[in-house]
Coordinates of N, CA and C in Angstrom, one line a residue:
Chain A
I1 N -70.8 -56.4 22.7 CA -69.8 -57.5 22.6 C -69.4 -57.0 21.2
A2 N -67.9 -57.0 21.4 CA -66.9 -56.5 20.3 C -67.2 -57.4 19.1
G3 N -66.8 -56.9 18.0 CA -66.7 -57.8 16.8 C -67.1 -57.0 15.6
I4 N -67.7 -57.6 14.5 CA -68.4 -57.3 13.1 C -69.3 -57.1 13.2
T5 N -70.3 -56.4 12.5 CA -71.6 -56.5 12.5 C -71.6 -56.7 10.8
Q6 N -72.8 -57.3 10.4 CA -72.8 -57.3 9.0 C -74.5 -57.2 8.7
A7 N -74.8 -56.2 7.8 CA -76.6 -56.4 7.3 C -76.6 -55.5 6.0
P8 N -77.6 -56.6 5.2 CA -78.6 -57.3 5.9 C -78.2 -58.7 6.3
T9 N -78.6 -59.7 6.8 CA -78.2 -61.0 6.9 C -78.4 -61.8 5.5
S10 N -79.4 -61.2 5.2 CA -79.9 -62.1 4.0 C -81.0 -60.8 3.0
Q11 N -80.6 -61.2 1.8 CA -81.4 -60.5 0.9 C -81.3 -60.8 -0.4
I12 N -82.7 -60.9 -1.2 CA -83.5 -61.1 -2.4 C -83.3 -59.9 -2.9
L13 N -82.7 -60.2 -4.3 CA -82.4 -59.0 -5.1 C -82.8 -59.2 -6.5
A14 N -83.5 -58.1 -7.5 CA -83.9 -57.9 -8.8 C -82.6 -57.9 -9.3
A15 N -82.5 -58.5 -10.7 CA -80.9 -58.2 -11.5 C -81.3 -56.8 -11.7
G16 N -80.0 -55.9 -11.6 CA -80.1 -54.5 -12.3 C -80.3 -53.5 -11.5
R17 N -80.5 -54.0 -9.8 CA -80.8 -53.3 -8.5 C -79.6 -52.9 -8.2
R18 N -79.6 -51.9 -7.6 CA -78.3 -51.5 -6.6 C -78.4 -51.7 -5.3
M19 N -77.2 -52.4 -4.6 CA -77.3 -53.1 -3.6 C -75.9 -52.5 -2.6
T20 N -76.2 -52.2 -1.3 CA -75.2 -52.0 -0.4 C -75.1 -52.7 0.9
L21 N -73.8 -53.6 0.8 CA -73.8 -54.4 2.1 C -73.1 -53.7 3.4
R22 N -73.4 -53.6 4.3 CA -73.0 -52.8 5.3 C -72.1 -53.7 6.3
C23 N -71.0 -53.1 6.8 CA -70.1 -53.7 7.6 C -69.3 -52.7 8.7
T24 N -69.6 -53.3 9.9 CA -69.2 -52.2 10.7 C -68.3 -53.2 12.0
Q25 N -67.2 -52.5 12.3 CA -66.3 -53.0 13.2 C -66.0 -52.2 14.5
D26 N -65.9 -52.4 15.9 CA -65.6 -52.0 16.8 C -64.4 -52.4 17.3
M27 N -63.7 -52.6 17.2 CA -62.3 -53.4 17.5 C -61.1 -52.5 17.0
R28 N -61.3 -51.6 16.5 CA -60.4 -50.5 16.0 C -59.2 -51.2 14.7
H29 N -59.4 -52.0 14.2 CA -58.8 -52.9 13.7 C -58.4 -51.9 12.0
N30 N -57.3 -51.6 11.7 CA -57.1 -50.7 10.3 C -57.3 -51.7 9.1
A31 N -56.9 -53.0 9.0 CA -57.4 -53.5 7.9 C -58.8 -54.4 8.1
M32 N -59.6 -54.3 6.5 CA -60.6 -54.8 6.5 C -60.7 -55.3 5.2
Y33 N -61.8 -56.3 5.0 CA -62.1 -57.1 3.8 C -63.2 -57.7 3.1
W34 N -63.7 -57.7 2.2 CA -64.6 -58.2 2.0 C -64.4 -59.5 0.8
Y35 N -65.1 -60.8 1.4 CA -65.0 -61.7 0.5 C -66.2 -62.3 0.1
R36 N -66.2 -63.2 -0.9 CA -67.3 -63.9 -1.3 C -67.0 -65.4 -1.4
Q37 N -67.9 -66.1 -0.8 CA -67.9 -67.9 -0.6 C -68.8 -68.4 -1.6
D38 N -68.3 -69.2 -2.5 CA -69.0 -69.9 -3.3 C -68.8 -71.3 -3.0
L39 N -70.0 -72.3 -3.0 CA -69.7 -73.6 -3.0 C -68.7 -74.0 -3.8
G40 N -67.5 -75.0 -3.1 CA -66.6 -75.5 -3.8 C -65.4 -74.7 -4.4
L41 N -65.6 -73.5 -4.0 CA -64.6 -72.7 -4.1 C -64.1 -71.8 -2.6
G42 N -62.6 -71.4 -2.6 CA -62.4 -70.9 -1.6 C -62.8 -69.6 -1.6
L43 N -62.4 -68.8 -0.6 CA -63.0 -67.2 0.0 C -62.2 -66.6 -1.1
R44 N -62.8 -65.8 -2.2 CA -62.5 -65.3 -2.5 C -62.3 -63.7 -2.3
L45 N -61.2 -63.1 -2.7 CA -61.5 -61.5 -2.0 C -61.8 -60.5 -3.1
I46 N -62.6 -59.6 -2.6 CA -63.3 -58.9 -3.5 C -62.8 -57.2 -3.4
H47 N -62.5 -57.0 -2.3 CA -61.9 -55.5 -2.0 C -61.4 -55.6 -0.9
Y48 N -60.3 -55.0 -0.1 CA -59.5 -54.6 0.9 C -59.4 -53.5 1.4
S49 N -59.1 -52.9 2.5 CA -58.7 -51.7 2.8 C -57.7 -52.1 4.5
N50 N -56.4 -51.4 3.6 CA -55.3 -51.7 4.7 C -55.7 -50.4 6.0
T51 N -56.0 -49.1 5.7 CA -56.2 -48.1 6.9 C -57.3 -47.5 6.1
A52 N -58.1 -46.6 7.1 CA -59.3 -45.4 6.5 C -58.7 -44.7 5.4
G53 N -59.4 -44.5 4.6 CA -59.1 -43.5 3.2 C -58.4 -44.1 2.2
T54 N -58.2 -45.8 2.6 CA -57.4 -46.5 1.2 C -58.1 -47.6 1.1
T55 N -58.3 -47.8 -0.2 CA -58.9 -49.5 -0.5 C -58.2 -49.7 -1.9
G56 N -58.1 -51.2 -2.1 CA -57.4 -51.7 -3.0 C -58.6 -52.8 -3.5
K57 N -58.2 -53.4 -5.0 CA -59.1 -54.2 -5.4 C -58.3 -55.6 -5.3
G58 N -59.2 -56.7 -4.9 CA -58.8 -58.1 -4.7 C -58.9 -59.2 -6.2
E59 N -59.1 -60.1 -5.7 CA -59.2 -61.0 -6.6 C -60.2 -61.1 -7.8
V60 N -61.5 -60.6 -7.2 CA -62.5 -60.5 -8.0 C -63.6 -59.2 -7.7
P61 N -62.7 -58.1 -8.3 CA -63.4 -56.5 -8.1 C -64.4 -56.5 -8.8
D62 N -64.7 -56.9 -9.7 CA -65.3 -56.1 -11.2 C -67.0 -56.3 -10.7
G63 N -67.6 -55.1 -10.8 CA -69.3 -55.2 -10.4 C -69.4 -54.7 -8.7
Y64 N -68.0 -54.4 -8.1 CA -68.5 -54.1 -6.7 C -67.6 -52.6 -6.6
S65 N -68.0 -52.1 -5.5 CA -67.0 -50.9 -5.1 C -67.4 -50.8 -3.8
V66 N -66.3 -50.3 -2.9 CA -65.9 -49.9 -1.5 C -65.7 -48.6 -1.3
S67 N -66.0 -48.5 0.0 CA -65.7 -47.2 0.5 C -64.8 -47.3 2.2
R68 N -63.8 -46.4 2.6 CA -63.4 -46.3 3.7 C -63.5 -45.2 4.4
A69 N -64.6 -44.5 4.8 CA -64.4 -43.1 5.1 C -63.9 -43.1 6.2
N70 N -64.1 -44.0 7.5 CA -63.5 -44.0 8.9 C -62.7 -45.5 8.9
T71 N -62.5 -45.8 10.4 CA -61.8 -47.0 10.8 C -63.0 -48.2 10.8
D72 N -64.2 -47.8 11.6 CA -65.1 -48.3 11.8 C -66.1 -48.9 10.4
D73 N -66.3 -48.5 9.4 CA -67.5 -48.7 8.5 C -66.7 -48.8 7.0
F74 N -67.5 -50.5 6.2 CA -66.8 -50.6 5.1 C -67.7 -51.2 4.7
P75 N -68.3 -50.4 3.6 CA -69.8 -50.7 3.1 C -68.9 -51.1 1.7
L76 N -69.7 -52.7 1.0 CA -69.5 -52.9 -0.3 C -70.9 -52.8 -1.1
T77 N -70.8 -52.0 -2.4 CA -71.8 -51.6 -3.3 C -71.9 -52.4 -4.6
L78 N -73.1 -53.1 -4.9 CA -73.2 -53.8 -6.2 C -73.9 -52.7 -6.9
A79 N -73.1 -52.1 -7.8 CA -74.1 -50.7 -8.6 C -75.2 -51.3 -9.3
S80 N -75.0 -52.6 -9.9 CA -76.0 -53.2 -11.1 C -76.2 -54.9 -10.7
A81 N -76.8 -55.0 -10.0 CA -76.7 -56.8 -9.6 C -77.0 -57.5 -10.4
V82 N -76.0 -58.4 -10.9 CA -76.4 -59.9 -11.7 C -76.4 -61.3 -11.1
P83 N -76.8 -61.9 -11.7 CA -77.2 -63.2 -10.9 C -76.1 -64.2 -10.3
S84 N -74.9 -63.9 -11.3 CA -73.8 -64.2 -10.8 C -72.9 -63.9 -9.7
Q85 N -73.4 -62.7 -9.1 CA -72.9 -62.1 -8.0 C -74.1 -62.9 -6.8
T86 N -74.8 -63.8 -7.0 CA -75.6 -64.6 -6.0 C -74.5 -65.4 -5.2
S87 N -74.4 -64.9 -4.1 CA -73.1 -65.5 -3.0 C -73.5 -65.2 -1.4
V88 N -72.3 -65.6 -0.8 CA -72.4 -65.2 0.3 C -71.2 -64.4 0.6
Y89 N -71.5 -63.2 1.4 CA -70.7 -62.4 1.4 C -70.3 -62.2 2.9
F90 N -69.0 -62.1 3.2 CA -68.3 -62.0 4.1 C -67.3 -60.7 4.5
C91 N -67.5 -60.2 5.4 CA -66.7 -58.8 6.0 C -65.4 -59.3 6.7
A92 N -64.4 -58.9 6.7 CA -63.7 -59.3 8.0 C -62.6 -58.2 8.4
S93 N -62.0 -58.0 9.5 CA -60.9 -57.2 9.8 C -59.8 -58.1 10.6
S94 N -58.5 -57.1 10.9 CA -57.6 -57.9 11.2 C -56.7 -56.7 11.7
D95 N -55.9 -56.8 12.8 CA -55.1 -55.9 13.3 C -53.6 -55.6 12.6
S96 N -53.4 -56.2 11.4 CA -52.5 -56.3 10.6 C -52.7 -56.3 9.1
S97 N -52.2 -55.3 8.6 CA -52.5 -55.4 6.8 C -51.4 -56.0 6.1
R98 N -50.6 -56.7 6.7 CA -49.9 -57.7 6.2 C -50.0 -59.3 6.1
G99 N -51.2 -59.4 6.3 CA -51.8 -61.0 6.1 C -51.3 -61.7 7.3
T100 N -50.7 -61.5 7.9 CA -50.5 -62.4 9.5 C -51.3 -62.3 10.6
G101 N -51.8 -61.7 10.7 CA -52.9 -61.5 11.5 C -54.1 -62.0 11.3
E102 N -54.7 -62.5 12.5 CA -55.9 -63.5 12.7 C -57.0 -62.5 11.8
L103 N -57.9 -63.2 11.4 CA -58.7 -62.1 10.5 C -60.3 -62.7 11.6
F104 N -60.9 -61.5 11.6 CA -62.2 -61.5 12.4 C -63.4 -61.1 11.3
F105 N -64.5 -62.2 11.3 CA -65.2 -61.9 10.3 C -66.7 -61.8 11.1
G106 N -67.5 -61.5 10.4 CA -68.7 -61.1 10.3 C -69.6 -62.1 10.0
E107 N -70.9 -62.3 10.5 CA -71.5 -63.4 10.4 C -72.2 -63.8 9.0
G108 N -72.1 -63.0 8.2 CA -71.9 -63.2 6.7 C -73.3 -62.6 6.2
S109 N -73.6 -62.4 4.9 CA -74.8 -61.5 4.1 C -75.1 -62.4 3.0
R110 N -76.5 -63.4 2.9 CA -76.6 -64.2 1.9 C -77.2 -63.4 0.9
L111 N -76.7 -63.2 -0.1 CA -77.3 -62.6 -1.4 C -77.8 -63.4 -2.6
T112 N -79.2 -63.2 -3.1 CA -79.5 -63.9 -4.3 C -80.2 -63.0 -5.0
V113 N -79.5 -62.8 -6.2 CA -79.6 -62.2 -7.4 C -80.8 -62.8 -8.6
L114 N -81.8 -62.5 -8.4 CA -82.7 -63.1 -9.4 C -82.9 -62.8 -11.1
Chain B
G1 N -49.3 -70.1 -11.2 CA -50.1 -69.8 -10.3 C -50.1 -70.2 -8.9
Q2 N -51.1 -69.8 -8.1 CA -50.8 -69.9 -6.7 C -52.2 -70.9 -6.5
N3 N -51.7 -72.1 -5.7 CA -52.8 -73.1 -5.3 C -52.4 -73.6 -4.0
I4 N -53.8 -74.1 -3.1 CA -53.9 -74.6 -2.0 C -54.7 -75.9 -2.3
D5 N -54.2 -77.0 -1.6 CA -55.1 -78.1 -2.1 C -55.0 -78.9 -0.6
Q6 N -56.5 -79.1 -0.3 CA -57.0 -79.9 0.7 C -58.0 -80.9 0.3
P7 N -58.1 -82.0 0.9 CA -59.4 -83.0 0.5 C -60.3 -82.4 0.7
T8 N -61.5 -82.5 -0.2 CA -62.7 -82.1 -0.2 C -63.8 -82.3 1.0
E9 N -63.7 -83.6 1.2 CA -64.1 -84.4 2.4 C -63.8 -85.3 3.3
M10 N -63.8 -85.3 4.4 CA -63.4 -86.2 5.2 C -64.5 -87.0 6.1
T11 N -64.4 -88.2 6.4 CA -65.3 -88.7 7.5 C -64.3 -89.5 8.6
A12 N -64.9 -89.3 10.0 CA -64.2 -90.0 10.9 C -64.9 -90.2 12.0
T13 N -64.9 -90.9 13.3 CA -65.5 -91.3 14.0 C -65.6 -90.6 15.2
E14 N -66.5 -90.5 16.2 CA -66.2 -89.6 17.5 C -65.3 -90.3 18.3
G15 N -64.6 -89.5 19.0 CA -63.6 -90.0 19.7 C -62.4 -90.6 19.3
A16 N -62.4 -90.4 17.8 CA -61.0 -90.9 17.2 C -59.9 -89.3 17.1
I17 N -59.1 -89.5 16.1 CA -57.8 -88.7 15.5 C -58.5 -88.7 14.0
V18 N -58.4 -87.4 13.4 CA -58.3 -87.3 12.4 C -56.8 -86.2 11.6
Q19 N -56.7 -86.2 10.6 CA -55.5 -85.4 10.0 C -56.0 -84.8 8.7
I20 N -55.7 -83.5 8.8 CA -56.4 -82.8 7.5 C -55.3 -82.4 6.8
N21 N -55.0 -82.6 5.8 CA -53.9 -82.0 5.1 C -53.9 -81.1 4.1
C22 N -53.1 -80.3 4.0 CA -53.1 -78.9 3.2 C -51.7 -78.9 2.5
T23 N -51.7 -79.0 1.3 CA -50.5 -78.6 0.2 C -50.5 -77.1 -0.4
Y24 N -49.6 -76.5 -0.7 CA -49.5 -75.1 -1.2 C -48.5 -75.0 -2.3
Q25 N -48.8 -74.3 -3.2 CA -47.6 -73.5 -4.2 C -48.3 -72.2 -4.2
T26 N -47.0 -71.2 -3.5 CA -47.4 -69.7 -3.6 C -46.0 -69.0 -3.8
S27 N -46.3 -68.1 -4.3 CA -44.9 -67.1 -4.4 C -44.6 -66.5 -3.2
G28 N -43.6 -67.2 -2.4 CA -43.4 -67.0 -1.4 C -44.1 -67.5 -0.2
F29 N -43.6 -66.8 0.9 CA -44.5 -67.8 2.0 C -44.5 -66.8 3.4
N30 N -45.3 -66.3 4.1 CA -45.4 -65.5 5.0 C -46.4 -65.9 6.4
G31 N -46.6 -67.3 6.2 CA -47.5 -67.8 7.1 C -48.7 -68.4 6.7
L32 N -49.4 -69.4 7.5 CA -50.4 -70.4 7.3 C -51.3 -70.2 8.4
F33 N -52.7 -70.7 7.9 CA -53.5 -70.4 8.9 C -54.4 -71.4 8.4
W34 N -55.1 -72.0 9.6 CA -56.2 -72.8 9.8 C -57.1 -72.0 10.2
Y35 N -58.6 -72.2 9.8 CA -59.8 -71.6 10.3 C -60.9 -73.0 10.2
Q36 N -61.8 -72.7 11.2 CA -62.9 -73.4 11.3 C -64.2 -72.9 11.2
Q37 N -64.9 -73.4 10.3 CA -66.2 -72.8 9.5 C -67.2 -73.9 9.7
H38 N -68.3 -73.7 10.7 CA -69.7 -74.7 11.1 C -70.7 -74.0 9.7
A39 N -71.6 -75.0 9.0 CA -72.3 -74.6 8.3 C -73.0 -73.3 8.7
G40 N -73.1 -72.7 7.6 CA -73.9 -71.2 8.1 C -73.5 -70.5 8.7
E41 N -72.1 -70.4 9.2 CA -71.6 -69.5 10.1 C -70.4 -68.8 9.3
A42 N -69.7 -68.3 9.9 CA -68.3 -67.4 9.6 C -67.3 -68.4 10.1
P43 N -66.5 -68.1 9.4 CA -64.8 -69.2 9.7 C -64.5 -68.0 11.0
T44 N -63.7 -69.2 11.8 CA -63.3 -68.9 13.2 C -61.7 -69.2 13.4
F45 N -60.7 -68.5 13.8 CA -59.5 -68.6 13.7 C -59.1 -69.9 14.6
L46 N -58.2 -70.6 14.0 CA -57.8 -71.9 14.8 C -56.4 -71.8 15.3
S47 N -55.3 -71.4 14.0 CA -54.3 -71.6 14.3 C -53.2 -70.8 13.2
Y48 N -52.0 -70.3 13.6 CA -51.3 -69.6 12.7 C -49.9 -70.5 13.1
N49 N -49.0 -70.9 11.8 CA -47.8 -71.4 11.7 C -47.1 -70.4 10.4
V50 N -45.8 -70.2 11.1 CA -44.9 -69.3 10.3 C -43.4 -70.0 10.3
L51 N -43.0 -70.9 11.3 CA -41.9 -71.6 11.5 C -42.5 -72.9 11.7
D52 N -41.6 -73.7 11.1 CA -41.7 -75.3 10.9 C -41.7 -75.8 12.1
G53 N -42.6 -76.9 11.9 CA -42.8 -77.7 13.1 C -44.4 -78.0 13.9
L54 N -44.5 -78.2 14.9 CA -46.0 -78.6 15.6 C -46.3 -77.3 16.5
E55 N -47.6 -77.1 16.1 CA -48.3 -76.0 17.4 C -49.3 -76.8 17.8
E56 N -49.3 -76.8 19.4 CA -50.3 -77.5 20.0 C -51.3 -76.2 20.6
K57 N -52.5 -76.7 20.3 CA -53.4 -76.1 21.1 C -54.9 -77.0 21.6
G58 N -54.8 -77.3 22.7 CA -55.8 -78.2 23.3 C -55.9 -79.7 22.3
R59 N -56.7 -80.0 21.9 CA -57.3 -80.9 21.1 C -56.9 -80.7 19.9
F60 N -56.2 -79.7 19.1 CA -56.1 -79.5 18.2 C -54.4 -78.8 18.0
S61 N -53.8 -79.7 17.0 CA -52.7 -79.0 16.7 C -52.1 -78.9 15.2
S62 N -51.4 -78.1 14.5 CA -51.0 -77.5 13.4 C -49.5 -77.7 13.4
F63 N -49.1 -78.4 12.1 CA -47.9 -79.0 11.9 C -47.5 -78.1 10.5
L64 N -46.4 -77.4 10.2 CA -45.9 -76.6 8.8 C -44.6 -77.5 8.7
S65 N -44.1 -77.8 7.2 CA -42.6 -77.9 6.6 C -43.1 -76.9 5.3
R66 N -42.4 -75.9 5.7 CA -41.9 -74.9 4.5 C -41.2 -75.6 3.6
S67 N -40.3 -76.4 3.7 CA -39.6 -76.9 2.8 C -40.5 -77.8 1.8
K68 N -41.5 -78.6 2.3 CA -42.8 -79.3 1.4 C -43.3 -78.9 0.9
G69 N -44.1 -77.4 1.4 CA -45.3 -77.0 1.1 C -46.2 -77.7 1.7
Y70 N -46.2 -78.1 2.8 CA -47.5 -79.0 3.8 C -47.7 -78.4 4.6
S71 N -48.6 -78.7 5.3 CA -49.1 -78.4 6.3 C -50.3 -79.8 7.1
Y72 N -50.5 -79.6 8.4 CA -51.6 -80.5 8.3 C -52.1 -80.0 9.9
L73 N -53.7 -80.1 10.0 CA -54.5 -80.1 11.2 C -54.8 -81.2 11.5
L74 N -54.3 -81.5 12.6 CA -54.4 -82.5 13.8 C -56.0 -82.6 14.9
L75 N -56.7 -83.2 14.8 CA -57.8 -83.2 15.9 C -57.9 -84.5 16.8
K76 N -57.8 -84.0 17.9 CA -57.8 -85.6 18.7 C -59.3 -85.7 19.5
E77 N -59.3 -86.6 20.0 CA -60.5 -86.9 20.6 C -61.7 -86.2 20.3
L78 N -62.0 -86.6 18.9 CA -63.0 -86.0 18.3 C -64.5 -85.9 18.9
Q79 N -65.0 -84.8 18.8 CA -66.3 -84.4 19.0 C -67.4 -84.3 18.3
M80 N -68.8 -84.4 18.3 CA -69.7 -84.1 17.3 C -69.5 -82.7 16.9
K81 N -69.1 -81.8 17.5 CA -69.2 -80.3 17.4 C -68.1 -80.1 16.7
D82 N -67.0 -80.9 16.5 CA -65.9 -80.8 15.6 C -66.3 -81.1 13.8
S83 N -67.8 -81.1 13.6 CA -68.0 -81.3 12.3 C -68.1 -80.0 11.8
A84 N -67.6 -79.8 11.0 CA -67.4 -78.6 10.3 C -66.5 -78.5 9.0
S85 N -66.5 -77.4 8.5 CA -65.1 -77.1 7.1 C -64.0 -76.5 7.9
Y86 N -62.9 -77.2 7.6 CA -61.5 -76.6 7.6 C -60.7 -75.9 6.8
L87 N -60.3 -74.5 6.9 CA -59.8 -73.8 5.7 C -58.7 -73.7 6.1
C88 N -57.8 -74.2 4.8 CA -56.4 -73.7 4.9 C -55.8 -72.0 4.2
A89 N -55.2 -71.9 4.5 CA -54.7 -70.2 3.7 C -53.6 -70.0 4.3
V90 N -52.9 -69.6 3.1 CA -51.7 -68.8 2.9 C -51.3 -67.7 2.8
T91 N -50.4 -66.9 3.1 CA -50.0 -65.6 3.4 C -48.6 -65.9 2.3
D92 N -48.5 -64.7 1.0 CA -47.6 -64.9 0.3 C -46.7 -64.1 0.0
S93 N -45.8 -63.5 -1.0 CA -44.7 -63.0 -0.5 C -45.3 -61.4 -0.8
N94 N -46.3 -61.4 -1.5 CA -47.3 -60.1 -1.4 C -48.0 -59.7 0.0
Y95 N -48.1 -60.4 0.9 CA -48.7 -60.2 2.0 C -50.3 -60.4 1.5
Q96 N -50.7 -61.5 0.5 CA -52.2 -61.6 0.1 C -52.3 -62.9 0.8
L97 N -53.5 -62.9 1.3 CA -53.9 -64.2 1.8 C -54.4 -65.3 0.7
I98 N -54.2 -66.4 0.5 CA -54.2 -67.3 -0.7 C -55.1 -68.7 -0.1
W99 N -56.6 -68.8 -0.2 CA -57.3 -69.6 0.5 C -57.9 -70.9 -0.4
G100 N -57.4 -72.0 0.6 CA -58.1 -73.3 -0.2 C -59.5 -73.2 -0.2
A101 N -60.1 -74.6 -0.6 CA -61.5 -74.6 -0.8 C -62.3 -75.3 0.4
G102 N -61.3 -75.6 1.3 CA -61.8 -76.1 2.4 C -62.0 -77.7 2.4
T103 N -61.9 -78.2 3.7 CA -62.3 -79.8 4.0 C -63.6 -79.7 4.9
K104 N -64.5 -80.6 3.9 CA -65.9 -80.8 5.4 C -65.6 -82.0 5.8
L105 N -65.6 -81.9 7.3 CA -65.1 -82.9 7.9 C -66.4 -83.5 8.8
I106 N -67.1 -84.7 8.7 CA -68.0 -85.3 9.2 C -67.7 -86.1 9.9
I107 N -68.5 -86.1 11.8 CA -68.0 -87.0 12.3 C -69.2 -87.7 12.6
K108 N -69.0 -88.9 12.8 CA -70.1 -90.3 12.9 C -69.8 -90.8 14.5
P109 N -71.3 -90.9 14.7 CA -71.2 -91.4 16.5 C -70.4 -93.1 16.5

């Protein structure tokens, strides 16, 4: 089934540990995004990539890094996790990098940092 | 600053009609989206408006007034499965997507 796959779906992590959330899409979309979603807040953009080989910072990039080595994969890394990074993380892709195309979301990764 | 406002929560009755409003103040406008998100799941696309007027898609319709910075999502013949959060998002002049906090819709029998 075409779409976006995220892993892991859920993780509990000790503060200070390094963690990588994986995201893979098979729709050949150029644009990919990482969002975090917290109760009472809208989706907040962490990092984005308009095409393979390029990345950019979103609204809340501190403490996170991304890479885009190819079209399909867009991993998100927390170098040293802190409790404020407890959240649900969504990866998304779009065939438009101009914010005018439908976003396709992965199922989310629920991360708890203790 | 940029802002999207939508009611936090609404309640409606099965079979009825409900209108979810969204007002926005953004630096420019390049389109408005509505997404549906069931609890514990990912958002899914409902509609996209870039011109003024009403777009109808089955039981769901979305309206846009760019001059008023206003949109609404209209859900007809409500079903229990429509219980979800509805997210409004606007693409600004820099093609950045600005998200509202979402409206939780509760459907009662």
